[in-house]
CSV table of C-alpha atoms in Angstrom, one decimal:
chain,number,residue,atom,x,y,z
Y,1,MET,CA,-28.3,28.7,9.1
Y,2,ALA,CA,-25.3,26.5,8.5
Y,3,ARG,CA,-22.6,26.8,11.1
Y,4,PRO,CA,-19.8,28.9,9.6
Y,5,ARG,CA,-16.6,27.0,8.9
Y,6,THR,CA,-13.8,28.2,11.2
Y,7,ALA,CA,-10.2,27.3,11.7
Y,8,ARG,CA,-11.3,25.0,14.5
Y,9,THR,CA,-13.4,22.9,12.1
Y,10,VAL,CA,-11.7,20.0,10.3
Y,11,GLU,CA,-13.1,18.3,7.2
Y,12,HIS,CA,-13.2,14.6,6.8
Y,13,PRO,CA,-14.2,12.6,3.8
Y,14,ASP,CA,-16.9,10.0,3.7
Y,15,LEU,CA,-15.0,6.7,3.2
Y,16,SER,CA,-17.1,6.0,0.1
Y,17,GLU,CA,-15.3,8.9,-1.5
Y,18,VAL,CA,-11.9,7.5,-0.8
Y,19,SER,CA,-10.2,5.3,-3.4
Y,20,LEU,CA,-7.9,2.4,-2.8
Y,21,GLN,CA,-5.3,4.4,-4.7
Y,22,GLN,CA,-5.5,7.3,-2.2
Y,23,VAL,CA,-5.3,5.0,0.9
Y,24,LEU,CA,-2.3,3.1,-0.5
Y,25,GLU,CA,-0.6,6.4,-1.3
Y,26,ALA,CA,-1.2,7.5,2.3
Y,27,LEU,CA,0.1,4.2,3.7
Y,28,VAL,CA,3.2,3.9,1.5
Y,29,ASP,CA,5.0,6.6,3.4
Y,30,PRO,CA,6.9,5.1,6.3
Y,31,VAL,CA,6.4,8.2,8.6
Y,32,ARG,CA,2.7,8.0,8.0
Y,33,ARG,CA,2.7,4.3,8.9
Y,34,LEU,CA,4.6,5.2,12.0
Y,35,VAL,CA,1.8,7.7,13.0
Y,36,VAL,CA,-0.9,5.1,12.3
Y,37,ALA,CA,1.0,2.5,14.3
Y,38,GLN,CA,1.3,4.8,17.3
Y,39,LEU,CA,-2.4,5.6,17.1
Y,40,ALA,CA,-3.3,1.9,16.9
Y,41,ALA,CA,-1.1,1.1,19.9
Y,42,ALA,CA,-2.4,4.0,22.0
Y,43,ASP,CA,-5.3,3.6,24.4
Y,44,GLU,CA,-6.6,7.1,23.6
Y,45,ASP,CA,-6.6,9.7,20.9
Y,46,MET,CA,-3.3,11.5,20.6
Y,47,SER,CA,-2.5,15.2,20.3
Y,48,CYS,CA,-0.2,16.1,17.4
Y,49,GLY,CA,2.7,16.9,19.7
Y,50,THR,CA,2.8,13.5,21.3
Y,51,PHE,CA,3.9,11.4,18.3
Y,52,GLU,CA,7.4,10.2,17.9
Y,53,ALA,CA,8.6,10.7,14.4
Y,54,PRO,CA,11.9,11.7,12.8
Y,55,VAL,CA,10.6,14.7,11.0
Y,56,SER,CA,9.9,18.4,11.7
Y,57,VAL,CA,6.5,19.6,13.1
Y,58,SER,CA,5.5,21.1,9.7
Y,59,THR,CA,6.3,17.9,7.9
Y,60,LEU,CA,4.3,15.9,10.4
Y,61,THR,CA,1.4,18.3,10.0
Y,62,HIS,CA,1.5,17.5,6.2
Y,63,HIS,CA,1.5,13.8,7.0
Y,64,PHE,CA,-1.6,14.3,9.3
Y,65,ASN,CA,-3.3,16.1,6.5
Y,66,VAL,CA,-2.6,13.3,4.0
Y,67,LEU,CA,-3.9,10.7,6.4
Y,68,ARG,CA,-7.0,12.7,7.2
Y,69,GLU,CA,-7.8,13.3,3.5
Y,70,ALA,CA,-7.4,9.6,2.8
Y,71,GLY,CA,-9.9,8.8,5.6
Y,72,VAL,CA,-7.3,7.0,7.8
Y,73,ILE,CA,-7.5,9.4,10.8
Y,74,ARG,CA,-10.0,11.8,12.3
Y,75,GLN,CA,-8.8,15.1,13.7
Y,76,TYR,CA,-10.7,17.3,16.2
Y,77,TYR,CA,-10.1,20.1,18.6
Y,78,VAL,CA,-10.5,20.0,22.3
Y,79,GLY,CA,-10.0,23.7,23.2
Y,80,THR,CA,-6.8,24.6,21.3
Y,81,THR,CA,-5.5,21.1,21.3
Y,82,LYS,CA,-5.8,19.1,18.0
Y,83,LEU,CA,-6.4,15.4,18.7
Y,84,ASN,CA,-6.0,12.5,16.3
Y,85,ALA,CA,-8.0,9.3,16.2
Y,86,LEU,CA,-7.7,6.3,13.9
Y,87,ARG,CA,-10.8,5.6,11.8
Y,88,ALA,CA,-10.2,1.9,12.1
Y,89,ASP,CA,-13.9,0.9,11.9
Y,90,ASP,CA,-14.5,3.1,8.9
Y,91,MET,CA,-11.5,1.8,7.2
Y,92,GLU,CA,-12.4,-1.8,8.0
Y,93,GLN,CA,-15.8,-1.3,6.5
Y,94,ARG,CA,-14.5,0.3,3.3
Y,95,PHE,CA,-11.3,-1.7,2.8
Y,96,PRO,CA,-11.7,-4.9,4.8
Y,97,GLY,CA,-8.5,-6.3,6.2
Y,98,LEU,CA,-6.2,-3.7,4.7
Y,99,LEU,CA,-5.3,-1.5,7.6
Y,100,GLY,CA,-5.0,-4.5,9.9
Y,101,ALA,CA,-2.7,-6.3,7.5
Y,102,VAL,CA,-0.5,-3.2,7.1
Y,103,LEU,CA,-0.3,-2.6,10.9
Y,104,ALA,CA,0.5,-6.3,11.6
Y,105,ALA,CA,3.3,-6.3,9.0
Y,106,SER,CA,4.6,-3.0,10.4
Y,107,ALA,CA,4.6,-4.4,13.9
Y,108,ALA,CA,6.3,-7.6,12.7
Y,109,GLU,CA,9.1,-5.4,11.3
Y,110,GLY,CA,9.4,-3.6,14.7
Y,111,GLY,CA,7.8,-0.5,13.3
Y,112,ALA,CA,11.1,0.8,12.0
Y,113,VAL,CA,11.2,3.6,9.6
Y,114,PRO,CA,13.4,2.8,6.6
Y,115,ALA,CA,16.4,5.0,6.3
E,1,MET,CA,29.6,-26.9,-10.5
E,2,ALA,CA,26.9,-24.3,-10.2
E,3,ARG,CA,24.7,-23.8,-13.1
E,4,PRO,CA,25.8,-20.7,-15.0
E,5,ARG,CA,23.4,-17.8,-14.9
E,6,THR,CA,22.0,-17.1,-18.4
E,7,ALA,CA,19.5,-14.8,-19.9
E,8,ARG,CA,16.9,-17.5,-19.4
E,9,THR,CA,17.3,-17.5,-15.6
E,10,VAL,CA,15.3,-15.1,-13.5
E,11,GLU,CA,16.2,-14.2,-9.9
E,12,HIS,CA,13.6,-14.0,-7.1
E,13,PRO,CA,14.0,-12.8,-3.6
E,14,ASP,CA,13.2,-14.9,-0.6
E,15,LEU,CA,10.2,-13.2,1.0
E,16,SER,CA,12.1,-12.8,4.2
E,17,GLU,CA,14.3,-10.3,2.4
E,18,VAL,CA,11.4,-8.2,1.3
E,19,SER,CA,10.2,-5.3,3.4
E,20,LEU,CA,6.6,-4.0,3.8
E,21,GLN,CA,7.9,-0.7,2.3
E,22,GLN,CA,9.0,-2.5,-0.8
E,23,VAL,CA,5.7,-4.4,-1.2
E,24,LEU,CA,3.6,-1.3,-0.7
E,25,GLU,CA,5.7,0.6,-3.2
E,26,ALA,CA,5.1,-2.2,-5.7
E,27,LEU,CA,1.3,-2.2,-5.0
E,28,VAL,CA,0.8,1.5,-4.9
E,29,ASP,CA,1.1,1.7,-8.7
E,30,PRO,CA,-2.3,1.2,-10.4
E,31,VAL,CA,-0.9,-0.6,-13.4
E,32,ARG,CA,1.0,-3.0,-11.2
E,33,ARG,CA,-2.2,-3.7,-9.3
E,34,LEU,CA,-3.9,-4.3,-12.6
E,35,VAL,CA,-1.3,-7.0,-13.4
E,36,VAL,CA,-1.6,-8.6,-10.0
E,37,ALA,CA,-5.4,-8.6,-10.3
E,38,GLN,CA,-5.3,-10.3,-13.7
E,39,LEU,CA,-2.9,-12.9,-12.4
E,40,ALA,CA,-5.2,-13.5,-9.4
E,41,ALA,CA,-8.2,-13.9,-11.6
E,42,ALA,CA,-6.5,-16.2,-14.2
E,43,ASP,CA,-6.7,-20.0,-13.9
E,44,GLU,CA,-3.1,-20.3,-15.1
E,45,ASP,CA,0.2,-18.4,-15.2
E,46,MET,CA,0.2,-15.7,-17.9
E,47,SER,CA,2.8,-14.8,-20.5
E,48,CYS,CA,3.9,-11.2,-20.6
E,49,GLY,CA,2.0,-10.5,-23.8
E,50,THR,CA,-1.4,-11.5,-22.5
E,51,PHE,CA,-1.9,-8.8,-19.9
E,52,GLU,CA,-4.3,-5.9,-20.6
E,53,ALA,CA,-2.7,-2.7,-19.5
E,54,PRO,CA,-2.7,0.8,-20.9
E,55,VAL,CA,1.1,1.1,-21.2
E,56,SER,CA,3.8,0.2,-23.6
E,57,VAL,CA,5.5,-3.2,-23.6
E,58,SER,CA,8.7,-1.7,-22.2
E,59,THR,CA,6.8,0.0,-19.4
E,60,LEU,CA,5.0,-3.2,-18.6
E,61,THR,CA,8.4,-5.0,-18.5
E,62,HIS,CA,9.5,-2.5,-15.9
E,63,HIS,CA,6.4,-3.1,-13.8
E,64,PHE,CA,7.0,-6.9,-14.0
E,65,ASN,CA,10.5,-6.4,-12.7
E,66,VAL,CA,9.3,-4.3,-9.8
E,67,LEU,CA,6.7,-6.9,-8.9
E,68,ARG,CA,9.2,-9.7,-9.1
E,69,GLU,CA,11.8,-7.9,-7.0
E,70,ALA,CA,9.2,-7.2,-4.4
E,71,GLY,CA,8.4,-10.9,-4.3
E,72,VAL,CA,4.8,-10.5,-5.6
E,73,ILE,CA,5.3,-12.5,-8.8
E,74,ARG,CA,7.5,-15.3,-10.0
E,75,GLN,CA,8.7,-15.3,-13.6
E,76,TYR,CA,10.0,-18.3,-15.5
E,77,TYR,CA,10.7,-19.4,-19.0
E,78,VAL,CA,9.0,-22.1,-21.0
E,79,GLY,CA,11.1,-22.2,-24.2
E,80,THR,CA,11.3,-18.5,-25.2
E,81,THR,CA,8.0,-17.6,-23.5
E,82,LYS,CA,8.2,-15.8,-20.2
E,83,LEU,CA,5.4,-16.7,-17.8
E,84,ASN,CA,4.2,-14.9,-14.7
E,85,ALA,CA,2.8,-16.4,-11.6
E,86,LEU,CA,1.4,-14.8,-8.5
E,87,ARG,CA,3.4,-15.7,-5.3
E,88,ALA,CA,0.2,-15.6,-3.3
E,89,ASP,CA,1.1,-18.2,-0.8
E,90,ASP,CA,4.6,-16.7,-0.2
E,91,MET,CA,3.0,-13.3,0.2
E,92,GLU,CA,0.3,-14.6,2.6
E,93,GLN,CA,3.0,-16.2,4.8
E,94,ARG,CA,5.1,-13.1,4.9
E,95,PHE,CA,2.4,-10.4,5.0
E,96,PRO,CA,-0.8,-12.1,6.1
E,97,GLY,CA,-3.9,-10.7,4.6
E,98,LEU,CA,-2.2,-7.8,2.7
E,99,LEU,CA,-2.4,-9.0,-0.9
E,100,GLY,CA,-5.9,-10.4,-0.4
E,101,ALA,CA,-7.1,-7.1,1.1
E,102,VAL,CA,-5.6,-5.1,-1.8
E,103,LEU,CA,-7.1,-7.5,-4.4
E,104,ALA,CA,-10.5,-7.4,-2.8
E,105,ALA,CA,-10.5,-3.6,-2.6
E,106,SER,CA,-9.3,-3.5,-6.2
E,107,ALA,CA,-12.1,-5.8,-7.4
E,108,ALA,CA,-14.7,-3.9,-5.4
E,109,GLU,CA,-13.6,-0.8,-7.4
E,110,GLY,CA,-14.0,-2.7,-10.6
E,111,GLY,CA,-10.3,-3.0,-11.1
E,112,ALA,CA,-10.2,0.4,-12.8
E,113,VAL,CA,-6.9,2.2,-13.3
E,114,PRO,CA,-7.1,5.8,-12.1
E,115,ALA,CA,-6.7,8.4,-14.8
């Protein structure tokens, strides 16, 4: 019998189902790029509350969802804590060079969020 | 004396003035990616009327302007014909790998414009 889906299960797309359009729409938002840059710079997966971003918690939750649905991040629970991981290898396989180029350009600009 | 600006002069940004945000906003539009892909595939600069795109001439003119202001294309006149060139080298210097990654992903998807 299939395991029932609960609130503690998070769905992730196979990258083959994700279009370039969807990934660019995810990465065009400066707050989402900030999230991705912090994940890329971190040594470990990050819980939702540990990101620095100039938006409310509910807005940040929306951004996490967009990134997850575009295949850019993976979210999973450890107990009641939701953790976020960059799907860097999956992205590299599906869109070679894209995430790295965006992260490098973002870092070169100091990772600033446009006003 | 400075040459007066006329309708036949087109202004282009120095790439140092262009932000990652501006370039991503230019490339997130599927019709603009179609324009860029056709320029990348062409052996020569293309006049505005030679692009295949599912939009009106005035809409296409708008897309050319956005691409030019983001530093992605250069436009110049030969007589009364406006020609378009990809600023691939300038882009590569300012945002290494970005345009190539987008073009490769676009080509891998067959260059289709999402409905």
